[in-house]
Short mmCIF file of N, CA and C in Angstrom, two decimals:
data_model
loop_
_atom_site.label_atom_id
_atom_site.label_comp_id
_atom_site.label_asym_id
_atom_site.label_seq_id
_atom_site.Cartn_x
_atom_site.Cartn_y
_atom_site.Cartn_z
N UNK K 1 -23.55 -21.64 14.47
CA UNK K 1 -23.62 -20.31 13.92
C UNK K 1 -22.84 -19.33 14.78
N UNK K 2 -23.11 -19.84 15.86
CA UNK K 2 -22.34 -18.51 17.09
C UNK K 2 -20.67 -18.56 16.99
N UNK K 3 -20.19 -19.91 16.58
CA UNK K 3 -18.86 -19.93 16.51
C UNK K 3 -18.89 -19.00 15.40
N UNK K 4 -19.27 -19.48 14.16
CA UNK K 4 -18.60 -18.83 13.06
C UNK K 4 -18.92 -17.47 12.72
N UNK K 5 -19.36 -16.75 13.53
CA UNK K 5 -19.97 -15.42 13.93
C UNK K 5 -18.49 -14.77 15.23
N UNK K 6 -18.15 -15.53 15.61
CA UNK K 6 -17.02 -15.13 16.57
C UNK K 6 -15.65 -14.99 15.53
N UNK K 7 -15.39 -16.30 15.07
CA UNK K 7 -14.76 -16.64 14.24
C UNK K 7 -14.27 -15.42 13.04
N UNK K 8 -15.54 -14.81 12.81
CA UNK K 8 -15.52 -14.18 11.13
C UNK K 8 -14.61 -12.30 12.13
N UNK K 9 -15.51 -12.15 13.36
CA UNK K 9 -15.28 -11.05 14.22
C UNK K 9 -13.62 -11.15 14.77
N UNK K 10 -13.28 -11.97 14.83
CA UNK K 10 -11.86 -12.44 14.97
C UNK K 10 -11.01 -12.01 13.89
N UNK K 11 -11.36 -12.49 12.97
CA UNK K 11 -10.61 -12.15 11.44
C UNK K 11 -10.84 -11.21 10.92
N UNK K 12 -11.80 -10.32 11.40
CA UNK K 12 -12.15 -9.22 10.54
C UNK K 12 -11.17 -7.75 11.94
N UNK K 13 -10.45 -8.51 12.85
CA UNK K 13 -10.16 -7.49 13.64
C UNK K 13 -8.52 -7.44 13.59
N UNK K 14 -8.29 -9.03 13.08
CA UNK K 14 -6.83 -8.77 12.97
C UNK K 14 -6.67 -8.33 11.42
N UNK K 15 -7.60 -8.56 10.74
CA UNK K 15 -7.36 -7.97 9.46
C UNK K 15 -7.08 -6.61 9.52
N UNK K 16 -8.00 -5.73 10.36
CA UNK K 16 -8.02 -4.24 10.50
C UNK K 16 -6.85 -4.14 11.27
N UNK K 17 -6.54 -4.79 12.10
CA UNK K 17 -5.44 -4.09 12.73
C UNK K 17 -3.85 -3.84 12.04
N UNK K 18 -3.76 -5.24 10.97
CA UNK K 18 -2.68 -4.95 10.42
C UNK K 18 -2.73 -4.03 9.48
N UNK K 19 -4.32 -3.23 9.05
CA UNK K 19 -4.07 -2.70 7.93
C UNK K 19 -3.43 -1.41 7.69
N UNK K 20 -2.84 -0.58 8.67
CA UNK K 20 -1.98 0.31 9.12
C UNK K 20 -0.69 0.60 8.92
N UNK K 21 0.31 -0.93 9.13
CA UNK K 21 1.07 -1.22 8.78
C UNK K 21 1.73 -1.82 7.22
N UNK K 22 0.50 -2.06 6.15
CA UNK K 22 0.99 -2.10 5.01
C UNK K 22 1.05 -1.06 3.90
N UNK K 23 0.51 -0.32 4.42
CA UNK K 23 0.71 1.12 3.52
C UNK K 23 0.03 2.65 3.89
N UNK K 24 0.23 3.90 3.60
CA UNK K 24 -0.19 5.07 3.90
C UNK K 24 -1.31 5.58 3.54
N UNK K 25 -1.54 5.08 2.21
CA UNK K 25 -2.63 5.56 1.43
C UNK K 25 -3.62 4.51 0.94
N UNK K 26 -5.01 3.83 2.00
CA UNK K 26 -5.77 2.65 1.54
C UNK K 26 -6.94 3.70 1.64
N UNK K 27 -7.58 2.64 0.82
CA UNK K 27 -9.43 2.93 0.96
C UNK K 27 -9.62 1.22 1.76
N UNK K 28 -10.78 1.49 2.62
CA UNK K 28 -11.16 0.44 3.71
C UNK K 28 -12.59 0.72 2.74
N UNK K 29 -13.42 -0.06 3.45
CA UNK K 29 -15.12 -0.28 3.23
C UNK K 29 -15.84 -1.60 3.43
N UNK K 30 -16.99 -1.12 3.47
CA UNK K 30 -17.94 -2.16 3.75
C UNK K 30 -18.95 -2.72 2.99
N UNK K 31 -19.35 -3.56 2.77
CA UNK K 31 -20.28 -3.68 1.67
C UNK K 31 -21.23 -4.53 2.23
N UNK K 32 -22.76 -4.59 2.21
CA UNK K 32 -23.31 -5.42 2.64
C UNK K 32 -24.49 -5.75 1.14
N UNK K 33 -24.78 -6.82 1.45
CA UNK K 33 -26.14 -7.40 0.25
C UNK K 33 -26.86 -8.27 0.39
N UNK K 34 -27.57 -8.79 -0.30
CA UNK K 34 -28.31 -9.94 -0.58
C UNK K 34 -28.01 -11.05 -1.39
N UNK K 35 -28.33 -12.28 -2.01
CA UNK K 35 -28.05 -13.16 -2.73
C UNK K 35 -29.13 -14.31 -2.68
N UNK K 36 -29.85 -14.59 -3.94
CA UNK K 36 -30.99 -15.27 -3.74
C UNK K 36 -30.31 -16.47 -4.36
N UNK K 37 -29.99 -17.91 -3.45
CA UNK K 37 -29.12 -18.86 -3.86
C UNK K 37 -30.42 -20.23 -3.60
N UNK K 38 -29.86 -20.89 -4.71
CA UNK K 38 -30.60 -22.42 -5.20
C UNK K 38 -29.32 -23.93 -4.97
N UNK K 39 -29.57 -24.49 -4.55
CA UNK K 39 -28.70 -25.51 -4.44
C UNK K 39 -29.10 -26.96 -5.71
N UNK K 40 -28.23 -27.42 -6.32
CA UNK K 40 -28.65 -28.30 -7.54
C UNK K 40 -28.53 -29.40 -7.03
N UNK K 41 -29.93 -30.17 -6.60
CA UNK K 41 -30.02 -31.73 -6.81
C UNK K 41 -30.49 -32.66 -7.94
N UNK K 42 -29.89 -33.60 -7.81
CA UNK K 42 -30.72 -34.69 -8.71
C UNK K 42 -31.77 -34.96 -8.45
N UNK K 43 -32.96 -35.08 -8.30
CA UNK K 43 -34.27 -35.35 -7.96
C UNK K 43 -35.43 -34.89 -8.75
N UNK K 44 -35.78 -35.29 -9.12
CA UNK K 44 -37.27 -34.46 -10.33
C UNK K 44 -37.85 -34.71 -9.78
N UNK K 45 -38.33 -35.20 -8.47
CA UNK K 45 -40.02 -35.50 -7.99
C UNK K 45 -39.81 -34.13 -6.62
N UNK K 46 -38.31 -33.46 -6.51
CA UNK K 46 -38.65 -32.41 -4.91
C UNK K 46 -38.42 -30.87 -5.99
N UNK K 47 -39.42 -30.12 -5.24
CA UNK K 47 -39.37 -29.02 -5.62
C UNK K 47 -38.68 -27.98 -5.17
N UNK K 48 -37.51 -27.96 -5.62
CA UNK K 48 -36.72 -26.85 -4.65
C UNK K 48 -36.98 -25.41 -5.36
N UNK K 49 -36.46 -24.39 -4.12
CA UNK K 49 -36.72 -23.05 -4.55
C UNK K 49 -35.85 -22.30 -4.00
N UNK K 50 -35.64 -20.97 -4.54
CA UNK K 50 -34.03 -19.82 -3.84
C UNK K 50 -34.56 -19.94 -2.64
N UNK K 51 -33.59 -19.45 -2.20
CA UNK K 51 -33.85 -18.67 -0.82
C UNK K 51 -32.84 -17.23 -0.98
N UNK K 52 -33.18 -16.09 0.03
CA UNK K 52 -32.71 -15.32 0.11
C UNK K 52 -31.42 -15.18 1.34
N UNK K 53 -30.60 -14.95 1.02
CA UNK K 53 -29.89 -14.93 2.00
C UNK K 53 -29.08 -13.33 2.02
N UNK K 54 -28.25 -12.90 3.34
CA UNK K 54 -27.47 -11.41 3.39
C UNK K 54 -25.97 -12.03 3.17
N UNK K 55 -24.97 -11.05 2.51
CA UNK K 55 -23.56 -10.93 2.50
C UNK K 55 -23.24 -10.10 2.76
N UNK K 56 -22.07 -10.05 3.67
CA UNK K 56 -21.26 -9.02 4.09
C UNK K 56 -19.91 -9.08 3.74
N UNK K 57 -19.53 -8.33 3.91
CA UNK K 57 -17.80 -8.33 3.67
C UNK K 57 -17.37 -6.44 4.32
N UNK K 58 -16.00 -6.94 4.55
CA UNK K 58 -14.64 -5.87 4.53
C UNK K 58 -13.73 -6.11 3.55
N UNK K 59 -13.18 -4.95 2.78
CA UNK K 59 -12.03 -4.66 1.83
C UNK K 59 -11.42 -3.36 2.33
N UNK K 60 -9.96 -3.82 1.78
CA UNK K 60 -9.29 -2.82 1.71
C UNK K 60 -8.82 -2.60 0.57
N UNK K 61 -8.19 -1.29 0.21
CA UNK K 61 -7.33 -1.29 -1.45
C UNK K 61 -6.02 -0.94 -1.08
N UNK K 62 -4.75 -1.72 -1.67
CA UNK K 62 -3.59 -1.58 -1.10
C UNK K 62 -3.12 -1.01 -2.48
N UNK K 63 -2.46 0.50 -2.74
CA UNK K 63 -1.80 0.46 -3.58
C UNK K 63 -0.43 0.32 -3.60
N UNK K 64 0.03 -0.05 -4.67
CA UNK K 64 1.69 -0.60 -5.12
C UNK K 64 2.15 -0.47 -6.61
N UNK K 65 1.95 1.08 -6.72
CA UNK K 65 2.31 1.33 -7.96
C UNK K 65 0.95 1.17 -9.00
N UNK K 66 1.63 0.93 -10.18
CA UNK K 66 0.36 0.45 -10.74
C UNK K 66 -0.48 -0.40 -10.39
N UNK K 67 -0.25 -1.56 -9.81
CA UNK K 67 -1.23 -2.42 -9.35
C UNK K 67 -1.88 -2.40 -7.45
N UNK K 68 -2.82 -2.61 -7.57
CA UNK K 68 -3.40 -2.24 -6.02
C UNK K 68 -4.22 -3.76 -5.89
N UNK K 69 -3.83 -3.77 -4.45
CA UNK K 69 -4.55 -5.28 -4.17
C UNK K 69 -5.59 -4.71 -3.17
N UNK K 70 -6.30 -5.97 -2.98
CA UNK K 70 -7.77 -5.84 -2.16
C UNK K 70 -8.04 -6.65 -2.41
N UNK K 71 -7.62 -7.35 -0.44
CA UNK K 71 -8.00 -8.32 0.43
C UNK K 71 -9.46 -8.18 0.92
N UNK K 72 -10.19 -9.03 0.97
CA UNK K 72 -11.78 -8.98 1.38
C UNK K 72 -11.98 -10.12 2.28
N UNK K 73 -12.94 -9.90 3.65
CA UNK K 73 -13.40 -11.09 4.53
C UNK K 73 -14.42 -10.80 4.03
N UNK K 74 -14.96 -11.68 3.14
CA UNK K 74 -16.86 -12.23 2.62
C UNK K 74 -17.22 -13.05 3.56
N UNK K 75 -18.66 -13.03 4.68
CA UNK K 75 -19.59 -13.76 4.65
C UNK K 75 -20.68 -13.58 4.17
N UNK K 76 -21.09 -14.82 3.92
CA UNK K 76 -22.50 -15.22 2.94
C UNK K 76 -22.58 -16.31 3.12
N UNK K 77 -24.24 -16.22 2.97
CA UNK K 77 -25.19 -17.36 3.14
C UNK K 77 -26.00 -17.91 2.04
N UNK K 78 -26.05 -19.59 2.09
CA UNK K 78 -26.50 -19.51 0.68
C UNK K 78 -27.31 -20.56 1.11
N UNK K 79 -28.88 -21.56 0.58
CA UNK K 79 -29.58 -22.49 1.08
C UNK K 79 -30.45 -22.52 0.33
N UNK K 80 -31.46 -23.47 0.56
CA UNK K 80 -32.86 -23.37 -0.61
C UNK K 80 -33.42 -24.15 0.54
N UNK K 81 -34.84 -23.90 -0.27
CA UNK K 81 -36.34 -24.72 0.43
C UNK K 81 -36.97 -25.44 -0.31
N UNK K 82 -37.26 -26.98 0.55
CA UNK K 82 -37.57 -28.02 -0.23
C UNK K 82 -39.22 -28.48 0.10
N UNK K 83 -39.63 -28.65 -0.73
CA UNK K 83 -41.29 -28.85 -0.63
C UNK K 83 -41.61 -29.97 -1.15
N UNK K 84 -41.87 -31.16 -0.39
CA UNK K 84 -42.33 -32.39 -1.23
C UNK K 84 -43.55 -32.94 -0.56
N UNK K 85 -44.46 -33.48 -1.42
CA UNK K 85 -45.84 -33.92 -0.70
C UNK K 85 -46.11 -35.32 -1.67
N UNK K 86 -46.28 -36.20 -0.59
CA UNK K 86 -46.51 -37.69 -1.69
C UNK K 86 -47.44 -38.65 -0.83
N UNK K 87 -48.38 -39.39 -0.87
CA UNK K 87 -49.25 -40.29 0.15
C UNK K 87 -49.61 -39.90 1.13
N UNK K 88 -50.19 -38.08 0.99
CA UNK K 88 -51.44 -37.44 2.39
C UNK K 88 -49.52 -36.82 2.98
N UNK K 89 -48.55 -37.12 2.92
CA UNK K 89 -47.35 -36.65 3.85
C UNK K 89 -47.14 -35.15 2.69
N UNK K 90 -46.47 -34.17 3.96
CA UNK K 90 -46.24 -33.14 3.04
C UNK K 90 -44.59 -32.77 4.09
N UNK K 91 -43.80 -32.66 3.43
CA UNK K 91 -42.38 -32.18 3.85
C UNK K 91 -41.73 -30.87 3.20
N UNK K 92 -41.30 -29.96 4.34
CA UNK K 92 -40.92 -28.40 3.86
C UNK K 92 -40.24 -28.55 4.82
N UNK K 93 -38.39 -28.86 4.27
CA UNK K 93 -36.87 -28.35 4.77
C UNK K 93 -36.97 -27.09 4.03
N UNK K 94 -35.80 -26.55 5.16
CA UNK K 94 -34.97 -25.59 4.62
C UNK K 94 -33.85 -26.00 5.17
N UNK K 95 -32.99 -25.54 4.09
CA UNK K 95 -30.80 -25.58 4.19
C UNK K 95 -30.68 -24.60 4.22
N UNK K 96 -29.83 -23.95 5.20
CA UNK K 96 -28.82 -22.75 5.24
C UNK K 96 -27.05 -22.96 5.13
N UNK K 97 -26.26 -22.69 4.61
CA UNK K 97 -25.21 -22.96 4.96
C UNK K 97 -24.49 -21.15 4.94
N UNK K 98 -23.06 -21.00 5.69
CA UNK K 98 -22.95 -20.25 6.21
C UNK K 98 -21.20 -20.09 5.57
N UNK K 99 -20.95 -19.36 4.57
CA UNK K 99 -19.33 -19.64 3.94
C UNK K 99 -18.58 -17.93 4.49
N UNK K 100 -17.83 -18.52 5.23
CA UNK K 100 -16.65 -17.30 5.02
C UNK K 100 -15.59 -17.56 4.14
N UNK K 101 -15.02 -16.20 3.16
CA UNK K 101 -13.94 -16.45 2.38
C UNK K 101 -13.22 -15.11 1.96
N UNK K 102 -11.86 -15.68 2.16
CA UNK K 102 -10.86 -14.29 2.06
C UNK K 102 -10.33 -14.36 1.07
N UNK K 103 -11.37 -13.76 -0.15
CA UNK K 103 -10.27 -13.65 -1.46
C UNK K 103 -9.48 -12.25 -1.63
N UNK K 104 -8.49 -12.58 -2.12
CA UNK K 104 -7.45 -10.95 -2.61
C UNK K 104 -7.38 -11.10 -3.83
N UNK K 105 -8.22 -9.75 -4.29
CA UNK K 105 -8.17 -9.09 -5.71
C UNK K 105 -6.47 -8.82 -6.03
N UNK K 106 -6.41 -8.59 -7.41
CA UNK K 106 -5.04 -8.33 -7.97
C UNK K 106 -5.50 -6.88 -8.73
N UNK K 107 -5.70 -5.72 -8.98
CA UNK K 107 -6.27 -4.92 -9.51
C UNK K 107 -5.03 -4.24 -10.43
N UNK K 108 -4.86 -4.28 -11.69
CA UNK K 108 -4.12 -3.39 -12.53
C UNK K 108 -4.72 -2.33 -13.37
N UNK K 109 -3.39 -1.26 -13.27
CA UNK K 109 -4.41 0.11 -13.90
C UNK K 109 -3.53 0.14 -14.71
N UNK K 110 -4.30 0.68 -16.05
CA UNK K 110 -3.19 0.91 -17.39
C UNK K 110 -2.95 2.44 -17.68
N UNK K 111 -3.98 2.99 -16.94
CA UNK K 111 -3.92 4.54 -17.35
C UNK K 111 -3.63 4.89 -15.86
#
C-alpha cells in the first residue's frame, strides 16, 4: 500500500508540474468520493457483500478550441467481504484492491 501511495504522489506531482506549460487558461480540481464495490464469483454456497471504499482523483481541463481535454490521476479502491460458515467453522475475508488510472477525457462543445 505504501508503495502505491508514493507512487500515485509521484504522478500526481509531475502531472501538476507540467500543467503550466500546456496552456494559459485550465481549470485544475479535486474530487474525492466513495464507491460501494462487489466483486463477482462463481460460488453459491459464499456470501459475498459491497464493501465501501474512497476515490480520489486530480483533473485538469485543457482547452483547444472547441474541444478541451481532461487528463485525470483516479485512485480507488474496490473489495468485498466474504462470510462462509459450514461444520461449527465460520470464515470472514475481506479483499481490498487498490487501482490507479490515468484516463484523458476528449470533451467537445457544439455551442
Amino acid at each position: 500500500m505504501r508503495n502505491s501511495t508514493v507512487f500515485a504522489a509521484f504522478l500526481f506531482l509531475i502531472f501538476m508540474t507540467f500543467l503550466p506549460l500546456t496552456s494559459k487558461s485550465q481549470d485544475i480540481g479535486i474530487r474525492v468520493g466513495g464507491n460501494f464495490a462487489n466483486l463477482a464469483w462463481d460460488l453459491d454456497s459464499v456470501d459475498l457483500k459491497s464493501k465501501f471504499n474512497m476515490t480520489i482523483s486530480a483533473f485538469a481541463l485543457i482547452p483547444a478550441g472547441p474541444v478541451k481535454f481532461q487528463p485525470e490521476i483516479l485512485l480507488e479502491g474496490k473489495g468485498t467481504k466474504i462470510s462462509e460458515s459450514a461444520g461449527g467453522f465460520s470464515l470472514d475475508l475481506k479483499q481490498k484492491l487498490n487501482y490507479l488510472t490515468v484516463p484523458v477525457f476528449v470533451n467537445y462543445y457544439f455551442l
